[in-house]
XYZ file of C-alpha atoms in Angstrom:
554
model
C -9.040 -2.806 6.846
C -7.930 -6.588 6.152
C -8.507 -7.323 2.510
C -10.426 -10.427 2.593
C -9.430 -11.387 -0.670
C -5.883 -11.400 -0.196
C -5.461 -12.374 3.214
C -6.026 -15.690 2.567
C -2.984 -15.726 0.014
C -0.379 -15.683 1.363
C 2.607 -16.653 -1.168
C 1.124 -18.853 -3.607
C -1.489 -20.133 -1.397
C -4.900 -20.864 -2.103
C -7.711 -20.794 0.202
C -7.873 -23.588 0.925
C -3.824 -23.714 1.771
C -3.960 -21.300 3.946
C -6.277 -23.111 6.326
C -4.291 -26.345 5.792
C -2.185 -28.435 7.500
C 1.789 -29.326 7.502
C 2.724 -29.756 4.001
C 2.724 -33.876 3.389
C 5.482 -35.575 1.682
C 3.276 -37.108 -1.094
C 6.153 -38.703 -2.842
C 10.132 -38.711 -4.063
C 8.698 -38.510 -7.303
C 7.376 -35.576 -9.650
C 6.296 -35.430 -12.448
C 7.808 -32.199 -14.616
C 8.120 -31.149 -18.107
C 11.953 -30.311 -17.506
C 13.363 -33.779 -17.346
C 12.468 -37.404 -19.027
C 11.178 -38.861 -15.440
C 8.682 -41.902 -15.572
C 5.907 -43.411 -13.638
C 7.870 -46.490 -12.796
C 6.346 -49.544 -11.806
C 2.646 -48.051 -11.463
C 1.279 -50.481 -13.873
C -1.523 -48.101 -14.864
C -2.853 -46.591 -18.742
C -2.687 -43.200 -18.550
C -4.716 -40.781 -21.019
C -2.967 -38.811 -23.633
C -4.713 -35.024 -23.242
C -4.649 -34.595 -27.255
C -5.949 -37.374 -28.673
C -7.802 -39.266 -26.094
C -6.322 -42.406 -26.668
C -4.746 -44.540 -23.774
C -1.084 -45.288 -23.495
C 0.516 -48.089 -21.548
C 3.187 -46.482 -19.273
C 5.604 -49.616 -19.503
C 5.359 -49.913 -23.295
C 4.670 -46.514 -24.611
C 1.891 -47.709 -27.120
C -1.092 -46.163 -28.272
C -4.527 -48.322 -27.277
C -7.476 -46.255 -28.380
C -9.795 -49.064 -26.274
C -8.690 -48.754 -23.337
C -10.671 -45.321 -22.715
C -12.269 -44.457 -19.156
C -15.629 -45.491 -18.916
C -18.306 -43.543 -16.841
C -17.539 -44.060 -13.319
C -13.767 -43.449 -13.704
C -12.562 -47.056 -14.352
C -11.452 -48.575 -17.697
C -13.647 -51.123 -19.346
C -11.028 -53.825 -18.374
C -11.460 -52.956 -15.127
C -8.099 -50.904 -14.336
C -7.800 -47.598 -12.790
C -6.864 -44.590 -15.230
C -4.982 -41.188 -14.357
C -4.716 -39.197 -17.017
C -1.488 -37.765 -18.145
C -0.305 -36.155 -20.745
C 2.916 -38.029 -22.250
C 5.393 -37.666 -25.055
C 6.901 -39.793 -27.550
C 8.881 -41.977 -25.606
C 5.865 -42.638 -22.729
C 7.113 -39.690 -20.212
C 5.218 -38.602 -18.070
C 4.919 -34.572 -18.293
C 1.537 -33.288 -16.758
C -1.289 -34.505 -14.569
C -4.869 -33.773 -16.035
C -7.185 -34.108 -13.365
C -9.856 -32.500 -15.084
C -9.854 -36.135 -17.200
C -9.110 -38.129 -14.037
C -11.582 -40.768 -12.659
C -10.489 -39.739 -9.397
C -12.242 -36.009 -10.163
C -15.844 -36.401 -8.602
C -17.068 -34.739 -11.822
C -16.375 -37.723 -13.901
C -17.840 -40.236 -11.308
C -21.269 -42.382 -12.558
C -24.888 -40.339 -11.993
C -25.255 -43.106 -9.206
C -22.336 -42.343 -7.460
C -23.204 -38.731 -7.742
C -26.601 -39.001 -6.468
C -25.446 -41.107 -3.488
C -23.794 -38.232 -2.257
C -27.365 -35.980 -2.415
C -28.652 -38.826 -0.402
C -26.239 -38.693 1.793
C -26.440 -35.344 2.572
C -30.475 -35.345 2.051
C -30.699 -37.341 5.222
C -28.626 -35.868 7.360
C -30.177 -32.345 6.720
C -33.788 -33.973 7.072
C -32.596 -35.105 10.499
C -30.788 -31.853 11.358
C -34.128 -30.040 10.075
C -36.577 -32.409 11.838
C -34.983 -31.315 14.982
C -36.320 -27.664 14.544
C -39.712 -28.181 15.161
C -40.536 -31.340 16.352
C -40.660 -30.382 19.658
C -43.179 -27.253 19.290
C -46.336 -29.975 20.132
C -44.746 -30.491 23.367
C -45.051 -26.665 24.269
C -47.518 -27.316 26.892
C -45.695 -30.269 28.473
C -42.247 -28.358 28.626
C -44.156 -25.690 30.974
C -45.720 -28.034 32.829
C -42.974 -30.497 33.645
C -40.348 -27.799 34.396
C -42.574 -25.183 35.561
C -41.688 -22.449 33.122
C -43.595 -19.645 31.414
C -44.660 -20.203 28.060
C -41.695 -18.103 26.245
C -39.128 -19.866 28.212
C -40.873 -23.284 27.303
C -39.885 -22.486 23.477
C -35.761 -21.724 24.486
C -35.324 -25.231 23.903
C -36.440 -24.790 19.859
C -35.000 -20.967 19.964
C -31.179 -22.600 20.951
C -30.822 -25.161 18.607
C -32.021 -23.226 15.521
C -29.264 -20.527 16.501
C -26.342 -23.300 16.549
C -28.012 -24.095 12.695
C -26.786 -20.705 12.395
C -23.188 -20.233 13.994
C -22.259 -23.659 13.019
C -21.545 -23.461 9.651
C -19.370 -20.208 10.083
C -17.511 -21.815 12.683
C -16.891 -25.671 11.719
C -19.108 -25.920 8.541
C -16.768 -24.261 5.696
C -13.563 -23.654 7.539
C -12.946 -27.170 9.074
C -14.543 -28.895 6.026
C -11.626 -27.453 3.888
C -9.503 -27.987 6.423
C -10.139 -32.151 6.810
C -12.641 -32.689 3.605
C -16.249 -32.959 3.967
C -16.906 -35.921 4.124
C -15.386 -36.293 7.550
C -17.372 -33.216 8.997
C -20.559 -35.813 8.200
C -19.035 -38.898 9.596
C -18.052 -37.430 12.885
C -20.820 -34.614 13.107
C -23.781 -36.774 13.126
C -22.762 -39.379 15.686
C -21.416 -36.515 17.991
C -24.588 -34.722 17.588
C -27.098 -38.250 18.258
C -25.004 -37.974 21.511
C -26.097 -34.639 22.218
C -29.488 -35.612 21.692
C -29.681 -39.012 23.638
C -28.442 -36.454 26.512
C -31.438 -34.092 25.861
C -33.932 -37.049 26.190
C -32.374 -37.602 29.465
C -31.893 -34.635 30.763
C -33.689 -33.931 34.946
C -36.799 -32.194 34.571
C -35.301 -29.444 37.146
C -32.939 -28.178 34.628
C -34.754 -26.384 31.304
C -30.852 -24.611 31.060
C -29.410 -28.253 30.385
C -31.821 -28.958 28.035
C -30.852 -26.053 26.515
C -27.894 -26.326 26.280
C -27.234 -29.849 24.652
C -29.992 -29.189 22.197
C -27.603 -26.042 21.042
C -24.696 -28.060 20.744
C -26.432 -31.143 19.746
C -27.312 -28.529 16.312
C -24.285 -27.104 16.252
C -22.761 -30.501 15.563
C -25.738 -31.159 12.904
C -25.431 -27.902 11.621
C -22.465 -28.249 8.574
C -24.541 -30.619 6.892
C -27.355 -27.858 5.830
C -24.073 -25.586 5.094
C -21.604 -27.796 3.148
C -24.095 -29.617 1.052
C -23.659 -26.410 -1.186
C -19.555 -27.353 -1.614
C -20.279 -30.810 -2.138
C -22.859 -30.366 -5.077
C -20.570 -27.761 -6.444
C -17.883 -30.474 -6.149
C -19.767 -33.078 -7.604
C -22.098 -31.944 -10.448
C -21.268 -29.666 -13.125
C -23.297 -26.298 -13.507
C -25.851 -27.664 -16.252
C -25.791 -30.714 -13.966
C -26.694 -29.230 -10.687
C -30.469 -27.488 -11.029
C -31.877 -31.018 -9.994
C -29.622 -32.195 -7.302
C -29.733 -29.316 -5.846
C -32.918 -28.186 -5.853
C -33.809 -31.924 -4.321
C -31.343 -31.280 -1.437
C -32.172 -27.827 -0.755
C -35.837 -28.813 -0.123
C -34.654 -30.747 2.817
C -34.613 -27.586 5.645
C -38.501 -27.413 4.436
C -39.435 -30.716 4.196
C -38.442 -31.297 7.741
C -39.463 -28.269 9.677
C -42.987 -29.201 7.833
C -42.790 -32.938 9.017
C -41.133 -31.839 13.105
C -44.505 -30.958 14.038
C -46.408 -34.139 12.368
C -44.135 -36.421 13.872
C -43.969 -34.319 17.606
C -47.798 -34.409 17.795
C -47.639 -37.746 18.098
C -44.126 -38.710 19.783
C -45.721 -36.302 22.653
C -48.203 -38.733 23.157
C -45.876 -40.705 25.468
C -43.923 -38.068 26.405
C -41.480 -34.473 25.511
C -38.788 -36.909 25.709
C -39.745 -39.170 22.424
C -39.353 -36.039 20.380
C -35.875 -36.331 21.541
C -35.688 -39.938 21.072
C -37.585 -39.636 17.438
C -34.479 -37.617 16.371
C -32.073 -39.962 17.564
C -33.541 -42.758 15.627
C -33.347 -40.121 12.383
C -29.420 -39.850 12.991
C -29.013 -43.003 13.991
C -30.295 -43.934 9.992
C -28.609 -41.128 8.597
C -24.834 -42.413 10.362
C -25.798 -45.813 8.359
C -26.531 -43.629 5.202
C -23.242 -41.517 5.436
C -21.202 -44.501 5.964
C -22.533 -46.699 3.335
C -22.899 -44.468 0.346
C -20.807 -41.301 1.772
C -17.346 -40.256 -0.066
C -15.106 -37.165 0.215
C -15.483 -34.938 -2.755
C -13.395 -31.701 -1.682
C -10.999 -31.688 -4.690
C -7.997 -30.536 -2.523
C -8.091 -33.157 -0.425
C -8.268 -35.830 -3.543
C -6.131 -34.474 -5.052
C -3.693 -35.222 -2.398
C -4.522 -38.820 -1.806
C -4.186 -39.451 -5.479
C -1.037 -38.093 -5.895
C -0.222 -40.205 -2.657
C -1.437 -43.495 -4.552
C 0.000 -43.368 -7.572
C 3.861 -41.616 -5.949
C 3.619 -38.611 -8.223
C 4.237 -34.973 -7.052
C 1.055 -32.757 -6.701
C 1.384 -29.767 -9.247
C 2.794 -26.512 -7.760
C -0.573 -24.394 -7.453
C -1.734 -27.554 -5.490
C 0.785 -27.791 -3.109
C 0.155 -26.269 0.681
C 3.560 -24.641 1.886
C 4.349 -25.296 5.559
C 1.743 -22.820 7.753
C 2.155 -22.021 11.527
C -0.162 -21.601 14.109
C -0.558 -18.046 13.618
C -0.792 -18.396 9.891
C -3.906 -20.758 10.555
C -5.929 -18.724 13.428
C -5.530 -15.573 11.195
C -6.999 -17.656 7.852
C -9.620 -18.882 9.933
C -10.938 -15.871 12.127
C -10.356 -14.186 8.385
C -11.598 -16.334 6.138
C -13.978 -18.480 8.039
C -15.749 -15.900 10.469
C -14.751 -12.624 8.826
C -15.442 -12.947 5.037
C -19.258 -14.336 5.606
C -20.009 -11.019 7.529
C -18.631 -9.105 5.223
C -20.014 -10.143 2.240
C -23.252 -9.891 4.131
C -22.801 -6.110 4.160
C -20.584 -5.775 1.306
C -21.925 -7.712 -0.929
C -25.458 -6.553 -2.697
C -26.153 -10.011 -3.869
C -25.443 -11.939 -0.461
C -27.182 -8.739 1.718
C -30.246 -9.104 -0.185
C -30.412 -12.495 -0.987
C -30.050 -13.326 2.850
C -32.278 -10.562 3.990
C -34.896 -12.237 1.798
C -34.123 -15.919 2.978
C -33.988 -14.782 6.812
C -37.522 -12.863 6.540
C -38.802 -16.137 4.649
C -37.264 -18.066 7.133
C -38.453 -16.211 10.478
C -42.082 -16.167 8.949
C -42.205 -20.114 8.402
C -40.555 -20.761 11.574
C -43.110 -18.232 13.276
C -45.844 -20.867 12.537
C -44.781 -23.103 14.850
C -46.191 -21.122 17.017
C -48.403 -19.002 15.309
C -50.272 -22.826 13.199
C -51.362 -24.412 17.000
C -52.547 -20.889 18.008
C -55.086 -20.203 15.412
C -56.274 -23.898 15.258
C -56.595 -24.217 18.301
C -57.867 -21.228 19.786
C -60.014 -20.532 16.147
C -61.036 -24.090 15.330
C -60.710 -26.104 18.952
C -58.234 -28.530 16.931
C -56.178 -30.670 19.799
C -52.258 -31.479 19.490
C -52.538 -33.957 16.608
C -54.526 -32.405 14.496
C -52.888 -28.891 15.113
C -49.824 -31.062 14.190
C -51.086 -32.651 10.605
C -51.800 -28.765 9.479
C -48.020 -28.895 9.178
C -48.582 -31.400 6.363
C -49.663 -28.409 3.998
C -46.300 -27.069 4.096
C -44.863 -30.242 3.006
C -47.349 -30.133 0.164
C -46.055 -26.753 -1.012
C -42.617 -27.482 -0.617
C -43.018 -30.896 -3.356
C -45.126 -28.110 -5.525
C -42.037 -26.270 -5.058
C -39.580 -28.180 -5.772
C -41.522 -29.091 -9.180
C -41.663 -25.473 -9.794
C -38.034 -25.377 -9.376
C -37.502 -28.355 -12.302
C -39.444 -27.630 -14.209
C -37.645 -24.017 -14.484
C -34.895 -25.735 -14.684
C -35.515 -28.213 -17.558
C -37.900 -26.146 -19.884
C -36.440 -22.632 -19.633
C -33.049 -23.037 -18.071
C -31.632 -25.917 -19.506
C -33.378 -26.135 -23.065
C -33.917 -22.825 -23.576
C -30.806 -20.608 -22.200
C -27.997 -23.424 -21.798
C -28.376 -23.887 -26.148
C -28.606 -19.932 -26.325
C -25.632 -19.290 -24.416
C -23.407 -22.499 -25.744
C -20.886 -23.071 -25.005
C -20.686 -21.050 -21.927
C -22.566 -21.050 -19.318
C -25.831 -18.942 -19.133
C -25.277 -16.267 -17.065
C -26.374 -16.203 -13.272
C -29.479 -14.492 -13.254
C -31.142 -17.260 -15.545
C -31.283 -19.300 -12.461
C -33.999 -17.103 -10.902
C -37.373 -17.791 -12.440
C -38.609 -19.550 -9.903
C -37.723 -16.848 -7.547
C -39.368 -14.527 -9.860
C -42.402 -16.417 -9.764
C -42.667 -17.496 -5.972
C -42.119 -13.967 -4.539
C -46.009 -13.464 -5.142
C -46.822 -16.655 -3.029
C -45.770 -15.498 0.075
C -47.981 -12.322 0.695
C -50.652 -14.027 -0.985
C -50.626 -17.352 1.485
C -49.889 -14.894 4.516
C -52.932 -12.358 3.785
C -55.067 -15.379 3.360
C -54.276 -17.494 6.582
C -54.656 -14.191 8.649
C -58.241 -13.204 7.152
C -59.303 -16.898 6.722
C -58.289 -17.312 10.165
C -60.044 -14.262 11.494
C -63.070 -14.620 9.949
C -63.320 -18.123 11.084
C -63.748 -19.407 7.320
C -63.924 -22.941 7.327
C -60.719 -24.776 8.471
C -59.446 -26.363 4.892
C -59.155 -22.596 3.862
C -56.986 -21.605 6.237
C -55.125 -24.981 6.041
C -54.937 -24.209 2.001
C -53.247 -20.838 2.892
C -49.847 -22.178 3.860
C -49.442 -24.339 0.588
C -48.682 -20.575 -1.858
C -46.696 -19.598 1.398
C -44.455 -22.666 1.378
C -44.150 -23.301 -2.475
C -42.997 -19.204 -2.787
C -40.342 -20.105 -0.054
C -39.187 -22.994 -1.792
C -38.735 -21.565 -5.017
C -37.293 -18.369 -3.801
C -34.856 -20.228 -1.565
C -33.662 -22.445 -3.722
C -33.209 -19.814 -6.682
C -31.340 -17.949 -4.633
C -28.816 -20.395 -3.414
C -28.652 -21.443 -7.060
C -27.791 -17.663 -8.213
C -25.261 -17.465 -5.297
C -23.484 -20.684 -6.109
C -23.137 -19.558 -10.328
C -22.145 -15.838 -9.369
C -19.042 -16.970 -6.601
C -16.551 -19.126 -7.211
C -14.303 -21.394 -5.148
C -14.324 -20.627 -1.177
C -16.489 -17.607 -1.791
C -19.257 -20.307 -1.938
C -18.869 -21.777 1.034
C -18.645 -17.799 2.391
C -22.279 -16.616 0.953
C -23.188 -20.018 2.058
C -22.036 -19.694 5.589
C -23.340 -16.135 5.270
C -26.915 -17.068 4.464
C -27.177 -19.932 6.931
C -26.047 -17.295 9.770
C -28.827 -15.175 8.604
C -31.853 -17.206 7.827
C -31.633 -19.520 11.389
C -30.663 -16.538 13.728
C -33.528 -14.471 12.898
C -35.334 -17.794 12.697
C -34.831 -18.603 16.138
C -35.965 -15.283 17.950
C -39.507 -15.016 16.014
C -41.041 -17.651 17.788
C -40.374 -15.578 21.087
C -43.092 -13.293 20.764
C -45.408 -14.927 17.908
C -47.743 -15.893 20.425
C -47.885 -11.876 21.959
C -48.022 -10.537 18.366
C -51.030 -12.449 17.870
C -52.799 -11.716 20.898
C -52.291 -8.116 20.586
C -52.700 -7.512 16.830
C -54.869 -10.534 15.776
C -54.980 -13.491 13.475
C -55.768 -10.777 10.897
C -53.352 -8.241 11.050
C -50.501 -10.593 12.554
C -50.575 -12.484 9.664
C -50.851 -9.234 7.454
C -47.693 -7.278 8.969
C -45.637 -10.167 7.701
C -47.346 -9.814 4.166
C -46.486 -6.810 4.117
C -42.768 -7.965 4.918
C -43.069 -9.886 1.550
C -44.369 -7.511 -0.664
C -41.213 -5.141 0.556
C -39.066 -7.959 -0.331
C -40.514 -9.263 -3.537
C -38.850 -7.282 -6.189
C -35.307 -8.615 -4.981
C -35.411 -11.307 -7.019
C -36.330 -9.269 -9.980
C -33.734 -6.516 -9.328
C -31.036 -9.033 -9.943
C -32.533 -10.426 -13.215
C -32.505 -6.522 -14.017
C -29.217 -5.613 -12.683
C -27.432 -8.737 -11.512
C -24.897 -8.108 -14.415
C -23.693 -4.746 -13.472
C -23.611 -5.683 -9.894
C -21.448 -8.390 -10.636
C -19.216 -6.556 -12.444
C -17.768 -4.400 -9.500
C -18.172 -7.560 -6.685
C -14.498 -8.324 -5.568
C -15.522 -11.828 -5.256
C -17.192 -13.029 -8.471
């Protein structure tokens, strides 16, 4: 059996090495504690690591004034790299824990441009999930299909959402940085999408087909964000910017339909052309406020700018062809699967997600069904019952911060100082939501049957999509403290494979499992679902220690 661990390692090389390129010649200068070499004609103040004071590389004197302010520049203005120097102004080592160039010491605004710029691409890539499930009827009609195959076009792109990330998401994004992945993703996949709003009404396959790849070049986005925010924000930072990016794969499955209802008016094609106008923001987004935060890769360009040598466990040794394919079909494609059956955390945690996942994205199918054939709704107002999962995605999200503020963060973070609180401290929102689910599923499905008045059942998806928010983004939370390094990007990539292949298949036969079983007992089989699945949450809180302590990747 390949150890996934190790295979990635080979001879000094880190992860992110060993799916690298050809070594770069950053510079003809190091910088080593073995010899007196200076940083000659740089003209920069570097940091002294024990005192904190700045000293001026061409004099050697101590300026305690001249200290980095918040967003990484000096108050005069200059650039500072910290080093650590001796008496005579050598340079010996390069801190970049203390240097401006480290995304962790950037300004909250700079920070938070980066949520934003991720935020809006996974909206867009999200949007794309369900806006098209109001034009149902109008996809059989115009291509004269039955009604499954009329729903292929929403099945294919929510599977690319799902082999994306293992594929390009994590692997190429620490290959080239992520920042690129977003720059070049999004345009590629407005392309896609233009071509899906054009596509002949004789060929459903070719519709397909470029709404699969059009995801799976929108997909990274929902994967990466995880890396970036990791990158970015510290862990008492990141309960807040993550929890407002992570609400982005609800928020716009719960607006799709909403904004389909109405595109459909003139047309299945404007849901095509709605998304295009999404991406076409997003690109304008990405570029303005966008910047790479994948430390490798700045690290690199750093050393590059100021002609210093990048430490040794930095440096990526020369790696072949063969060197690369292995890392990636190891590291990239391997090491998600098999921490999804290796790993009780990632299993369970994804088994949860996925069964959340499949049951929201079943109402795209199962919503316009009961409405309409329950409460003779039409397409638009079949459409704005999507609103009440936006609803419970905001109450959520607040769930999720205020978690975060008054028990995680002023409660455990003090308790625990100065290290971290452990893990399973960032699941009381998942604790909390697991009862919304089954009680918003048993609701719409007897509300629905017994043909209660139509706000009920409308109420009924608001517990339903505040328990998925707060279990999902608990979850991610506990999976990004427990791994470190690539292993994020791994559970990440794992989860995302998951949650959007099951996803994608349930709509198939909603339609059939409600005609055969009812609104009542539909809706109840996948209550029962969550009830099977609500203590997972709760077993880690229990246990999450000791299964931590024999992972081989925490």
């Amino acid at each position: 059996m390949v150890d996934l661990e190790s295979a990635q390692l080979p001879a000094g090389t880190t992860s992110t090495a060993f799916l690298g390129l050809d070594n770069e010649q950053l510079a003809s200068r190091s910088v080593r504690s073995s010899d007196s070499a200076t940083v000659e004609g740089v003209g920069i103040a570097v940091g002294h690591a024990t005192d904190g004071a700045m000293v001026d590389m061409n004099s050697g004197e101590v300026d305690n004034e001249k200290l980095p302010a918040e967003d990484g520049n000096n108050t005069d203005g200059s650039n500072a790299l910290p080093l650590t120097v001796d008496a005579e102004g050598n340079a010996v080592v390069w801190d970049w824990a203390t240097d401006p160039a480290n995304p962790y010491n950037w300004s909250k605004g700079r920070k938070w441009a980066q949520v934003a710029s991720f935020a809006s691409v996974g909206f867009t890539t999200s949007v794309g999930t369900s806006i098209m499930s109001p034009a149902h009827t109008d996809l059989m009609l115009e291509f004269g299909v039955s009604s499954t195959a009329a729903i292929l076009p929403l099945t294919f792109y929510v599977l690319a959402l799902g082999i994306g990330p293992v594929v390009i998401g994590g692997p190429l994004s620490e290959l080239v940085g992520r920042h690129r992945i977003l720059l070049f993703g999004t345009p590629i996949g407005l392309l896609f999408t233009v071509g899906a709003a054009l596509v002949p009404t004789s060929s459903l396959a070719g519709l397909c087909a470029l709404r699969f790849f059009a995801g799976f070049a929108l997909s990274p986005s929902l994967a990466i964000a995880s890396g970036v925010l990791t990158e970015t924000f510290r862990p008492v930072e990141r309960g807040l910017p993550v929890a407002c990016f992570i609400v982005t794969p609800f928020l716009g499955p719960g607006m799709g339909p909403v904004l389909g209802a109405f595109a459909t008016r003139k047309g299945w094609r404007w849901t095509e052309w709605t998304i295009v106008f999404f991406a076409a923001f997003s690109i304008l987004v990405t570029i303005a406020f966008g910047r790479e935060t994948y430390h490798p890769v700045l690290k690199r360009r750093r050393a590059k700018e100021l002609g210093i040598a990048l430490p040794a466990e930095d440096r990526r040794p020369h790696i072949t062809w063969p060197q690369r394919i292995h890392g990636f079909l190891t590291v990239g494609l391997i090491r998600p699967l098999h921490m999804l059956v290796a790993e009780p955390i990632v299993g369970l945690s994804c088994l949860y997600v996925a069964c959340e996942f499949a049951t929201l994205f079943s109402f795209f199918a199962a919503v316009p069904y009961v409405f309409q054939v329950t409460y003779g709704f039409g397409r638009e107002e079949s459409g704005l019952v999507f609103v009440s999962i936006i609803v419970g995605s905001v109450l959520g999200l607040l769930t999720v911060i205020l978690t975060d503020v008054f028990i995680y963060k002023k409660r455990q973070v003090p308790r625990f100082h100065p290290n971290s609180p452990p893990p399973e401290h960032r699941l009381y929102a998942a604790m909390i939501g697991s009862f919304g689910l089954p009680i918003g599923l048993f609701w719409f499905g007897w509300s629905g049957y017994h043909r209660a008045h139509w706000i009920s059942t409308v109420l009924a998806i608001v517990p339903f999509a505040w328990g998925n928010i707060c279990i999902f983004i608990s979850l991610m939370q506990y999976m990004g403290d427990t791994f470190t390094g690539s292993f994020v990007a791994s559970s990440a990539s794992a989860n995302s494979l998951a949650r959007y292949s099951l996803a994608s298949v349930f709509p198939l036969f909603t339609i059939q499992m409600y005609e055969k079983l009812g609104i009542n007992w539909a809706s109840s089989l996948l209550g029962f679902v969550a009830i099977a699945l609500l203590p997972v949450p709760w077993l880690f809180f229990k246990f999450g220690e000791r299964i931590r302590a024999h992972s081989r990747y925490t």
